[in-house]
Amino acid sequence: MSEKRVYTFGNGQAEGNAQMRERLGGKGANLAEMNLIGIPVPPGFTIATDVCNEYYEVGQEKIVEILQAEVNAAVAHVENLMNSKFGSTENPLLVSVRSGARASMPGMMDTILNLGLNDEVAEGMVRKTGNPHFVYDSYRRFVQMYGDVVLGMKPVNKEDIDPFEAIIDEVKAIRGIELDKDLSVDELKDLVVRFKKAIKEQTGNDFPTDPMEQLWGAICAVFRSWMNERAILYRKMEGIPDEWGTAVSVMAMVFGNMGETSATGVCFSRDAATGENLFNGEYLVNAQGEDVVAGIRTPQQITVEGSRRWAALQGISEEERAAKYPSMEEAMPEIYKELDAIQTKLENHYRDMQDMEFTVQDGKLWFLQTRNGKRTGTAMVKIAMDLVREGLIDEKTALKRCEPQKLDELLHPVFDKDALKKAKVITQGLPASPGAACGQIVFHADDAQKWREDGHRVVMVRIETSPEDLAGMSAAEGILTARGGMTSHAAVVARGMGKCCVSGAGAINVNYKNKTVEIEGVVYKEGDYISLNGSTGQVYAGEIPTKAAELSGDFKALMDLCDKYTKLQVRTNADTPHDAQVARSFGAKGIGLTRTEHMFFEDQKIVAMREMILAGSVEGRKKALAKLLPYQKSDFKGILEAMDGCPVNIRLLDPPLHEFVPHDLKGQQKMADEMGVSVEEIQKRVESLAENNPMLGHRGCRLGITFPEITEMQTRAILGAACELKKEGKDPKPEIMVPLVGILYELKQQKEVILATAKEVFAEEGIEVEFEIGTMIETPRAALTANRIASEAEYFSFGTNDLTQMTFGYSRDDIASFLPVYLEKKILTVDPFQVLDQNGVGQLIKMAVEKGRSVRPDIRTGICGEHGGEPSSVKFCAKIGMDYASCSPFRVPIARLAAAQAAIMHTDK
């Protein structure tokens, strides 16, 4: 790494800028940039992200030695600009120490405020400020944060509240006060003493009094927090590499807790939940930043409009709102005006919605952070399209800025309006993150995970969430908190995850030990059902039915943009007319895979299917196939009609036969009666079908080769349905796909059966329909000999599930037994059945495409495994020049956006 590790900023100057995210992290780069564009930012310095990796290589002692000279010089730089001295008892400088990776990870790592205080410095600050309440409030906060983050003072059990909060509650209870800000100076002093004593008793550590020792402890604790459990989990969820590391930003403290002319807040240049172009946020008078995001006090709104909306949700009159809960726009009009001007400047500068933190110290506004704000899928689409219309970004930027996976949130169900009218509202909170959630109440993150693993849908109910709750929030359908506003931890993280969240529902009383929540006198226990409406903040008793989401005009506009730039078409995997219609409404250009074996699981169909499999002769099989033919024809007709005018790729039968036969006595008896043979005969036949490795056994084209009458029946059903539709004036476009081919002659044999049957059908119907015959490339041998196979196939469809299975030699059904260990040990970085292995499986696909086109230049190629809806896999398909990707209906928009992004990346090179 380069020698320079520490970068200073302050007074309009900075050694970094916004382009240095990789080196300075998002926070450090933006603090430097804000200085350069004239935003008031307290001076400070950032320790580069590389040092985090160095810390894990050489350890704390060595890293302090390496950084010592640069950090001392940077501290002197801050002292000079602030005209005060770190550790001085006469004119003390205090600092904050914050994390900041290159990707935003809100609340996942650690922050320490008010660092540099000890008993002597505190007395010096009292003499300097004449404000002992502010000084000792800052001191107790510092001991609390440092004790937690650096010295490891945590709750012993999950049912326990934070040990520091327990002490504060004890002290407040003596005088019967509710808010921390109402504690007297003597009570605050008492808290400092109690906190230090508790830290010594629980951790065995003395609280350090030397400010430089405190600073090094905090810097190294931030590096350590990069590898804490919640940060690791968040990175895994967001796909952030461990090796990126976190920067550490040290800044001069500015204080929002100096009295009634001081405040702290968080704001967004647009609504992060809906995307509405409305400046919004929350603030607290006489408080510090952690109070807002931790949700300990429910804050007030920054704008009048936001305040009125909040009051309406809470059922508070305009008179009461203005008197008791004024917005910053009303209570601090001059500061508000400056804040509004700066947020506009920052959004215009970064050309994106900004999430900002600020502090007002004694009437002066300071900015502590800005970043591109986390947002819901709905907001992501609306903001991108609005910024295009406003001329701030171009169409390509809008497409590149949208995350394909987040579109998933827009397609989630919403509450049925009729059912909602009958539902009972039990309480009202703030609509922190939109959506509909219904599930059983759980109170702890680990319980949420376990219940989810056991197949339950859960809603996590907390007094307030902390970063430790991340795994539970991820497992839950929704989150309900008693405390916290629209910018609390729960709200910000839920929006980033696309989870429904209702925060600040003050009427709920949570008891962790008893695992109950009392709402308006009614006690709900763990396991009881509740429903949350994250768009209105309402909470309902019981389960409420949901219905499909209605998509906005902005969503359609984004999808139209995708079509404008994309080259790779998106089809769908669909086995029913309903799925086909859903996919078509999402913009699918056809069907890339219809799995015929999925059509046989209804009562009469499964009986006929089993009869065909269990038949002991060709005659018996043909008799059963005659029963199946009308079912198949009807199913194919429905799908071809739903996709009228678009290609429909139908895979011939490909089941491991043992999956379809009855293994229970009742089912075997039913088949014996149906076929007029003994149960023993059926059992003998079932046993004869058993295979040691059915996934590599008698399936795919092997089935059609040994039983050509199956291929005949399916061809007859497909083309018969197509002929009927053509006679009705429709435009069916069937494609018949032969599965699991490994040898050219397998395809040749099946193609002969299909063509001979087609000739018969067209003669009988007196009409012909154009159709194509292709194959599924899902064995390594097929990929290696694709040039030979292309001599008979009109198209290739890559079945990446089986191709991955055979290339790695991993069983898709059994990988769970070792995958977690492989991921943990970094043997694999992702599950290869979810994300296409571009270096191995991808190379086979690329080779097969090239070999196929060398023989048949116009051969159409597509992908139809689960990977067809995964963005990085779709981009790979586009990169190697494939014609289409096919995925499940609800992933079609995701694939369309990924395909458009791939096309833009290619043309921008």
PDB file of C-alpha atoms in Angstrom, residues 266-366:
ATOM      1  CA  VAL A 266     -31.042  13.352  10.122  1.00  0.00           C
ATOM      2  CA  CYS A 267     -32.639  14.396   6.832  1.00  0.00           C
ATOM      3  CA  PHE A 268     -33.271  13.158   3.301  1.00  0.00           C
ATOM      4  CA  SER A 269     -33.500  15.296   0.185  1.00  0.00           C
ATOM      5  CA  ARG A 270     -36.407  13.059  -0.992  1.00  0.00           C
ATOM      6  CA  ASP A 271     -38.675  10.546   0.705  1.00  0.00           C
ATOM      7  CA  ALA A 272     -36.636   7.324   1.060  1.00  0.00           C
ATOM      8  CA  ALA A 273     -39.783   5.203   1.397  1.00  0.00           C
ATOM      9  CA  THR A 274     -41.925   6.499  -1.492  1.00  0.00           C
ATOM     10  CA  GLY A 275     -39.484   8.549  -3.592  1.00  0.00           C
ATOM     11  CA  GLU A 276     -41.672  11.677  -3.317  1.00  0.00           C
ATOM     12  CA  ASN A 277     -39.684  14.837  -4.029  1.00  0.00           C
ATOM     13  CA  LEU A 278     -40.162  16.169  -0.523  1.00  0.00           C
ATOM     14  CA  PHE A 279     -37.348  17.299   1.769  1.00  0.00           C
ATOM     15  CA  ASN A 280     -37.924  15.452   5.044  1.00  0.00           C
ATOM     16  CA  GLY A 281     -36.221  14.431   8.249  1.00  0.00           C
ATOM     17  CA  GLU A 282     -36.238  14.538  12.004  1.00  0.00           C
ATOM     18  CA  TYR A 283     -34.469  16.476  14.695  1.00  0.00           C
ATOM     19  CA  LEU A 284     -34.175  16.651  18.456  1.00  0.00           C
ATOM     20  CA  VAL A 285     -33.446  19.803  20.440  1.00  0.00           C
ATOM     21  CA  ASN A 286     -30.695  19.498  23.055  1.00  0.00           C
ATOM     22  CA  ALA A 287     -29.571  16.031  21.947  1.00  0.00           C
ATOM     23  CA  GLN A 288     -26.778  14.160  20.203  1.00  0.00           C
ATOM     24  CA  GLY A 289     -26.967  12.263  16.901  1.00  0.00           C
ATOM     25  CA  GLU A 290     -27.201   8.806  18.429  1.00  0.00           C
ATOM     26  CA  ASP A 291     -30.490   9.827  20.098  1.00  0.00           C
ATOM     27  CA  VAL A 292     -32.126  10.257  16.665  1.00  0.00           C
ATOM     28  CA  VAL A 293     -30.920   7.078  14.947  1.00  0.00           C
ATOM     29  CA  ALA A 294     -31.151   4.847  18.035  1.00  0.00           C
ATOM     30  CA  GLY A 295     -34.812   5.758  18.424  1.00  0.00           C
ATOM     31  CA  ILE A 296     -34.511   6.375  22.180  1.00  0.00           C
ATOM     32  CA  ARG A 297     -36.530   9.603  21.935  1.00  0.00           C
ATOM     33  CA  THR A 298     -39.124   9.951  19.166  1.00  0.00           C
ATOM     34  CA  PRO A 299     -37.941  13.080  17.339  1.00  0.00           C
ATOM     35  CA  GLN A 300     -39.804  15.973  15.728  1.00  0.00           C
ATOM     36  CA  GLN A 301     -40.138  16.673  12.007  1.00  0.00           C
ATOM     37  CA  ILE A 302     -37.935  19.127  10.135  1.00  0.00           C
ATOM     38  CA  THR A 303     -40.555  20.544   7.758  1.00  0.00           C
ATOM     39  CA  VAL A 304     -44.036  21.888   8.479  1.00  0.00           C
ATOM     40  CA  GLU A 305     -45.478  19.531   5.853  1.00  0.00           C
ATOM     41  CA  GLY A 306     -43.743  16.532   7.440  1.00  0.00           C
ATOM     42  CA  SER A 307     -44.889  17.605  10.892  1.00  0.00           C
ATOM     43  CA  ARG A 308     -48.517  17.910   9.783  1.00  0.00           C
ATOM     44  CA  ARG A 309     -48.422  14.488   8.144  1.00  0.00           C
ATOM     45  CA  TRP A 310     -46.897  13.008  11.306  1.00  0.00           C
ATOM     46  CA  ALA A 311     -49.561  14.643  13.497  1.00  0.00           C
ATOM     47  CA  ALA A 312     -52.361  13.330  11.271  1.00  0.00           C
ATOM     48  CA  LEU A 313     -51.037   9.776  11.664  1.00  0.00           C
ATOM     49  CA  GLN A 314     -50.794  10.225  15.440  1.00  0.00           C
ATOM     50  CA  GLY A 315     -54.280  11.736  15.721  1.00  0.00           C
ATOM     51  CA  ILE A 316     -52.868  15.027  17.074  1.00  0.00           C
ATOM     52  CA  SER A 317     -54.668  18.307  16.382  1.00  0.00           C
ATOM     53  CA  GLU A 318     -52.958  21.166  14.515  1.00  0.00           C
ATOM     54  CA  GLU A 319     -53.096  23.358  17.649  1.00  0.00           C
ATOM     55  CA  GLU A 320     -51.421  20.711  19.827  1.00  0.00           C
ATOM     56  CA  ARG A 321     -48.864  19.929  17.142  1.00  0.00           C
ATOM     57  CA  ALA A 322     -47.794  23.544  16.708  1.00  0.00           C
ATOM     58  CA  ALA A 323     -47.577  24.064  20.471  1.00  0.00           C
ATOM     59  CA  LYS A 324     -45.887  20.823  21.562  1.00  0.00           C
ATOM     60  CA  TYR A 325     -44.217  19.342  18.482  1.00  0.00           C
ATOM     61  CA  PRO A 326     -43.191  22.224  16.224  1.00  0.00           C
ATOM     62  CA  SER A 327     -41.156  21.487  13.118  1.00  0.00           C
ATOM     63  CA  MET A 328     -37.662  22.920  12.768  1.00  0.00           C
ATOM     64  CA  GLU A 329     -39.081  25.127  10.007  1.00  0.00           C
ATOM     65  CA  GLU A 330     -41.238  26.782  12.703  1.00  0.00           C
ATOM     66  CA  ALA A 331     -38.978  26.532  15.782  1.00  0.00           C
ATOM     67  CA  MET A 332     -35.630  27.414  14.149  1.00  0.00           C
ATOM     68  CA  PRO A 333     -36.581  29.207  10.885  1.00  0.00           C
ATOM     69  CA  GLU A 334     -33.126  30.646  10.092  1.00  0.00           C
ATOM     70  CA  ILE A 335     -31.352  27.337  10.659  1.00  0.00           C
ATOM     71  CA  TYR A 336     -34.038  25.565   8.625  1.00  0.00           C
ATOM     72  CA  LYS A 337     -33.521  27.954   5.715  1.00  0.00           C
ATOM     73  CA  GLU A 338     -29.760  27.252   5.697  1.00  0.00           C
ATOM     74  CA  LEU A 339     -30.362  23.492   6.034  1.00  0.00           C
ATOM     75  CA  ASP A 340     -32.825  23.496   3.127  1.00  0.00           C
ATOM     76  CA  ALA A 341     -30.387  25.404   0.902  1.00  0.00           C
ATOM     77  CA  ILE A 342     -27.531  22.989   1.703  1.00  0.00           C
ATOM     78  CA  GLN A 343     -29.605  19.849   1.105  1.00  0.00           C
ATOM     79  CA  THR A 344     -30.598  21.229  -2.317  1.00  0.00           C
ATOM     80  CA  LYS A 345     -26.963  22.029  -3.085  1.00  0.00           C
ATOM     81  CA  LEU A 346     -25.839  18.524  -2.078  1.00  0.00           C
ATOM     82  CA  GLU A 347     -28.532  16.737  -4.108  1.00  0.00           C
ATOM     83  CA  ASN A 348     -27.687  18.830  -7.169  1.00  0.00           C
ATOM     84  CA  HIS A 349     -23.972  18.190  -6.644  1.00  0.00           C
ATOM     85  CA  TYR A 350     -24.253  14.403  -6.259  1.00  0.00           C
ATOM     86  CA  ARG A 351     -27.278  14.167  -8.606  1.00  0.00           C
ATOM     87  CA  ASP A 352     -28.953  11.694  -6.291  1.00  0.00           C
ATOM     88  CA  MET A 353     -31.125  11.578  -3.175  1.00  0.00           C
ATOM     89  CA  GLN A 354     -28.972  12.432  -0.145  1.00  0.00           C
ATOM     90  CA  ASP A 355     -29.131  11.067   3.424  1.00  0.00           C
ATOM     91  CA  MET A 356     -27.554  13.709   5.683  1.00  0.00           C
ATOM     92  CA  GLU A 357     -26.650  14.109   9.349  1.00  0.00           C
ATOM     93  CA  PHE A 358     -26.270  17.513  10.953  1.00  0.00           C
ATOM     94  CA  THR A 359     -25.791  19.208  14.293  1.00  0.00           C
ATOM     95  CA  VAL A 360     -26.759  22.695  15.406  1.00  0.00           C
ATOM     96  CA  GLN A 361     -24.388  23.976  18.098  1.00  0.00           C
ATOM     97  CA  ASP A 362     -25.566  27.114  19.793  1.00  0.00           C
ATOM     98  CA  GLY A 363     -27.302  28.392  16.650  1.00  0.00           C
ATOM     99  CA  LYS A 364     -24.589  27.322  14.136  1.00  0.00           C
ATOM    100  CA  LEU A 365     -25.280  24.552  11.599  1.00  0.00           C
ATOM    101  CA  TRP A 366     -22.673  21.840  10.924  1.00  0.00           C
TER     102      TRP A 366
END
